[in-house]
């Protein structure tokens, strides 16, 4: 019985070492990789007819991303939702780089929130 337990333990250890070596050769990982994208829309400019906000997306990871979709929500001074808008960055965002894009919002906008809805990371 002890011999069977030792054989199973030996096979598990050798199998783990083989999987580790093969994963390093194929550039794969057993741990999940997080996608670190950050978005900022704090540069709000109020004009007479409309407001504009500069949506800035930063890639903090080592993977490229394409077709990044951002949701922008405009609020007035009483925190009522004025408009919800979606914009897409169609260019490929390279690792550790950033894009920005101006977006037009309603004239009464006092504050806006933005969040990343989707992206397609390159493998």
PDB file of C-alpha atoms in Angstrom:
ATOM      1  CA  UNK A   1       0.000   0.000   0.000  1.00  0.00           C
ATOM      2  CA  UNK A   2       2.857   2.377   0.836  1.00  0.00           C
ATOM      3  CA  UNK A   3       4.443   1.647  -2.512  1.00  0.00           C
ATOM      4  CA  UNK A   4       1.223   2.624  -4.331  1.00  0.00           C
ATOM      5  CA  UNK A   5       1.009   5.939  -2.450  1.00  0.00           C
ATOM      6  CA  UNK A   6       4.672   6.708  -3.228  1.00  0.00           C
ATOM      7  CA  UNK A   7       4.145   5.868  -6.909  1.00  0.00           C
ATOM      8  CA  UNK A   8       1.101   8.180  -7.152  1.00  0.00           C
ATOM      9  CA  UNK A   9       2.968  10.971  -5.344  1.00  0.00           C
ATOM     10  CA  UNK A  10       5.973  10.514  -7.658  1.00  0.00           C
ATOM     11  CA  UNK A  11       3.738  10.683 -10.771  1.00  0.00           C
ATOM     12  CA  UNK A  12       1.982  13.844  -9.520  1.00  0.00           C
ATOM     13  CA  UNK A  13       5.304  15.605  -8.778  1.00  0.00           C
ATOM     14  CA  UNK A  14       6.875  14.642 -12.119  1.00  0.00           C
ATOM     15  CA  UNK A  15       3.663  15.644 -13.954  1.00  0.00           C
ATOM     16  CA  UNK A  16       3.677  19.058 -12.259  1.00  0.00           C
ATOM     17  CA  UNK A  17       7.309  19.642 -13.235  1.00  0.00           C
ATOM     18  CA  UNK A  18       6.607  18.644 -16.847  1.00  0.00           C
ATOM     19  CA  UNK A  19       3.581  20.971 -17.037  1.00  0.00           C
ATOM     20  CA  UNK A  20       5.610  23.840 -15.578  1.00  0.00           C
ATOM     21  CA  UNK A  21       8.459  23.369 -18.074  1.00  0.00           C
ATOM     22  CA  UNK A  22       6.066  23.064 -21.027  1.00  0.00           C
ATOM     23  CA  UNK A  23       4.150  26.187 -19.991  1.00  0.00           C
ATOM     24  CA  UNK A  24       7.382  28.204 -19.880  1.00  0.00           C
ATOM     25  CA  UNK A  25       8.407  26.938 -23.333  1.00  0.00           C
ATOM     26  CA  UNK A  26       5.009  27.806 -24.867  1.00  0.00           C
ATOM     27  CA  UNK A  27       4.745  31.196 -23.090  1.00  0.00           C
ATOM     28  CA  UNK A  28       1.528  30.232 -21.332  1.00  0.00           C
ATOM     29  CA  UNK A  29       0.510  30.747 -17.753  1.00  0.00           C
ATOM     30  CA  UNK A  30      -1.586  28.834 -15.234  1.00  0.00           C
ATOM     31  CA  UNK A  31      -2.616  32.026 -13.445  1.00  0.00           C
ATOM     32  CA  UNK A  32      -5.280  34.330 -14.906  1.00  0.00           C
ATOM     33  CA  UNK A  33      -3.955  37.518 -16.431  1.00  0.00           C
ATOM     34  CA  UNK A  34      -5.776  40.670 -15.433  1.00  0.00           C
ATOM     35  CA  UNK A  35      -6.562  43.277 -18.028  1.00  0.00           C
ATOM     36  CA  UNK A  36      -5.563  46.637 -16.660  1.00  0.00           C
ATOM     37  CA  UNK A  37      -7.333  49.394 -18.566  1.00  0.00           C
ATOM     38  CA  UNK A  38      -8.092  52.731 -16.955  1.00  0.00           C
ATOM     39  CA  UNK A  39     -10.383  55.444 -18.246  1.00  0.00           C
ATOM     40  CA  UNK A  40     -10.558  59.097 -17.203  1.00  0.00           C
ATOM     41  CA  UNK A  41     -13.080  61.734 -18.220  1.00  0.00           C
ATOM     42  CA  UNK A  42     -12.313  64.500 -15.750  1.00  0.00           C
ATOM     43  CA  UNK A  43     -11.409  67.201 -18.319  1.00  0.00           C
ATOM     44  CA  UNK A  44     -14.898  68.654 -18.777  1.00  0.00           C
ATOM     45  CA  UNK A  45     -15.301  71.939 -20.663  1.00  0.00           C
ATOM     46  CA  UNK A  46     -18.654  73.725 -20.523  1.00  0.00           C
ATOM     47  CA  UNK A  47     -19.571  75.897 -23.480  1.00  0.00           C
ATOM     48  CA  UNK A  48     -22.712  77.822 -24.302  1.00  0.00           C
ATOM     49  CA  UNK A  49     -24.284  75.246 -26.630  1.00  0.00           C
ATOM     50  CA  UNK A  50     -22.635  71.977 -25.554  1.00  0.00           C
ATOM     51  CA  UNK A  51     -20.026  70.505 -23.236  1.00  0.00           C
ATOM     52  CA  UNK A  52     -17.063  68.435 -24.272  1.00  0.00           C
ATOM     53  CA  UNK A  53     -15.110  65.896 -22.297  1.00  0.00           C
ATOM     54  CA  UNK A  54     -11.773  64.365 -23.161  1.00  0.00           C
ATOM     55  CA  UNK A  55     -12.043  60.570 -22.667  1.00  0.00           C
ATOM     56  CA  UNK A  56      -8.581  59.181 -21.911  1.00  0.00           C
ATOM     57  CA  UNK A  57      -8.016  55.393 -21.979  1.00  0.00           C
ATOM     58  CA  UNK A  58      -4.744  54.020 -20.571  1.00  0.00           C
ATOM     59  CA  UNK A  59      -3.432  50.497 -21.059  1.00  0.00           C
ATOM     60  CA  UNK A  60      -1.536  49.465 -17.929  1.00  0.00           C
ATOM     61  CA  UNK A  61      -0.959  45.868 -19.021  1.00  0.00           C
ATOM     62  CA  UNK A  62       1.524  44.166 -21.324  1.00  0.00           C
ATOM     63  CA  UNK A  63      -1.175  43.135 -23.832  1.00  0.00           C
ATOM     64  CA  UNK A  64      -2.583  45.093 -26.750  1.00  0.00           C
ATOM     65  CA  UNK A  65      -6.311  45.883 -26.909  1.00  0.00           C
ATOM     66  CA  UNK A  66      -8.603  46.721 -29.803  1.00  0.00           C
ATOM     67  CA  UNK A  67     -12.208  47.898 -30.122  1.00  0.00           C
ATOM     68  CA  UNK A  68     -12.362  49.409 -26.646  1.00  0.00           C
ATOM     69  CA  UNK A  69     -15.899  50.554 -25.837  1.00  0.00           C
ATOM     70  CA  UNK A  70     -16.457  53.223 -23.161  1.00  0.00           C
ATOM     71  CA  UNK A  71     -19.720  54.279 -21.501  1.00  0.00           C
ATOM     72  CA  UNK A  72     -19.997  57.982 -20.594  1.00  0.00           C
ATOM     73  CA  UNK A  73     -22.758  59.266 -18.319  1.00  0.00           C
ATOM     74  CA  UNK A  74     -23.384  63.021 -18.041  1.00  0.00           C
ATOM     75  CA  UNK A  75     -24.958  64.502 -14.877  1.00  0.00           C
ATOM     76  CA  UNK A  76     -26.270  67.993 -14.117  1.00  0.00           C
ATOM     77  CA  UNK A  77     -25.710  69.994 -10.919  1.00  0.00           C
ATOM     78  CA  UNK A  78     -28.463  68.079  -9.081  1.00  0.00           C
ATOM     79  CA  UNK A  79     -26.925  64.688  -9.994  1.00  0.00           C
ATOM     80  CA  UNK A  80     -29.678  63.875 -12.504  1.00  0.00           C
ATOM     81  CA  UNK A  81     -28.666  61.800 -15.492  1.00  0.00           C
ATOM     82  CA  UNK A  82     -28.695  63.987 -18.604  1.00  0.00           C
ATOM     83  CA  UNK A  83     -27.332  61.628 -21.195  1.00  0.00           C
ATOM     84  CA  UNK A  84     -25.683  58.243 -21.538  1.00  0.00           C
ATOM     85  CA  UNK A  85     -23.339  57.817 -24.463  1.00  0.00           C
ATOM     86  CA  UNK A  86     -21.080  55.083 -25.795  1.00  0.00           C
ATOM     87  CA  UNK A  87     -17.888  55.625 -27.770  1.00  0.00           C
ATOM     88  CA  UNK A  88     -15.497  53.122 -29.309  1.00  0.00           C
ATOM     89  CA  UNK A  89     -11.770  53.352 -29.862  1.00  0.00           C
ATOM     90  CA  UNK A  90     -11.295  51.342 -33.047  1.00  0.00           C
ATOM     91  CA  UNK A  91      -7.499  51.581 -33.157  1.00  0.00           C
ATOM     92  CA  UNK A  92      -5.281  49.085 -31.356  1.00  0.00           C
ATOM     93  CA  UNK A  93      -4.072  50.298 -27.982  1.00  0.00           C
ATOM     94  CA  UNK A  94      -0.515  49.075 -27.528  1.00  0.00           C
ATOM     95  CA  UNK A  95       0.891  47.922 -24.160  1.00  0.00           C
ATOM     96  CA  UNK A  96       1.576  50.720 -21.670  1.00  0.00           C
ATOM     97  CA  UNK A  97       0.150  53.451 -23.916  1.00  0.00           C
ATOM     98  CA  UNK A  98      -2.913  55.680 -24.004  1.00  0.00           C
ATOM     99  CA  UNK A  99      -5.532  57.174 -26.343  1.00  0.00           C
ATOM    100  CA  UNK A 100      -7.795  60.139 -25.883  1.00  0.00           C
ATOM    101  CA  UNK A 101     -10.877  61.280 -27.726  1.00  0.00           C
ATOM    102  CA  UNK A 102     -13.165  64.321 -27.334  1.00  0.00           C
ATOM    103  CA  UNK A 103     -16.869  63.550 -26.806  1.00  0.00           C
ATOM    104  CA  UNK A 104     -19.728  66.073 -26.978  1.00  0.00           C
ATOM    105  CA  UNK A 105     -22.239  66.134 -24.093  1.00  0.00           C
ATOM    106  CA  UNK A 106     -25.281  68.309 -23.263  1.00  0.00           C
ATOM    107  CA  UNK A 107     -24.669  71.925 -22.248  1.00  0.00           C
ATOM    108  CA  UNK A 108     -25.848  71.512 -18.633  1.00  0.00           C
ATOM    109  CA  UNK A 109     -23.282  68.842 -17.808  1.00  0.00           C
ATOM    110  CA  UNK A 110     -21.512  69.463 -14.496  1.00  0.00           C
ATOM    111  CA  UNK A 111     -19.990  66.022 -13.952  1.00  0.00           C
ATOM    112  CA  UNK A 112     -19.491  62.839 -15.922  1.00  0.00           C
ATOM    113  CA  UNK A 113     -18.630  59.233 -15.134  1.00  0.00           C
ATOM    114  CA  UNK A 114     -17.035  56.821 -17.539  1.00  0.00           C
ATOM    115  CA  UNK A 115     -16.270  53.125 -17.508  1.00  0.00           C
ATOM    116  CA  UNK A 116     -14.925  50.564 -19.927  1.00  0.00           C
ATOM    117  CA  UNK A 117     -17.676  48.299 -21.236  1.00  0.00           C
ATOM    118  CA  UNK A 118     -15.662  45.940 -23.438  1.00  0.00           C
ATOM    119  CA  UNK A 119     -12.327  45.382 -25.118  1.00  0.00           C
ATOM    120  CA  UNK A 120     -10.682  42.702 -27.198  1.00  0.00           C
ATOM    121  CA  UNK A 121      -7.227  41.845 -25.848  1.00  0.00           C
ATOM    122  CA  UNK A 122      -4.681  40.488 -28.295  1.00  0.00           C
ATOM    123  CA  UNK A 123      -3.322  37.076 -27.470  1.00  0.00           C
TER     124      UNK A 123
END
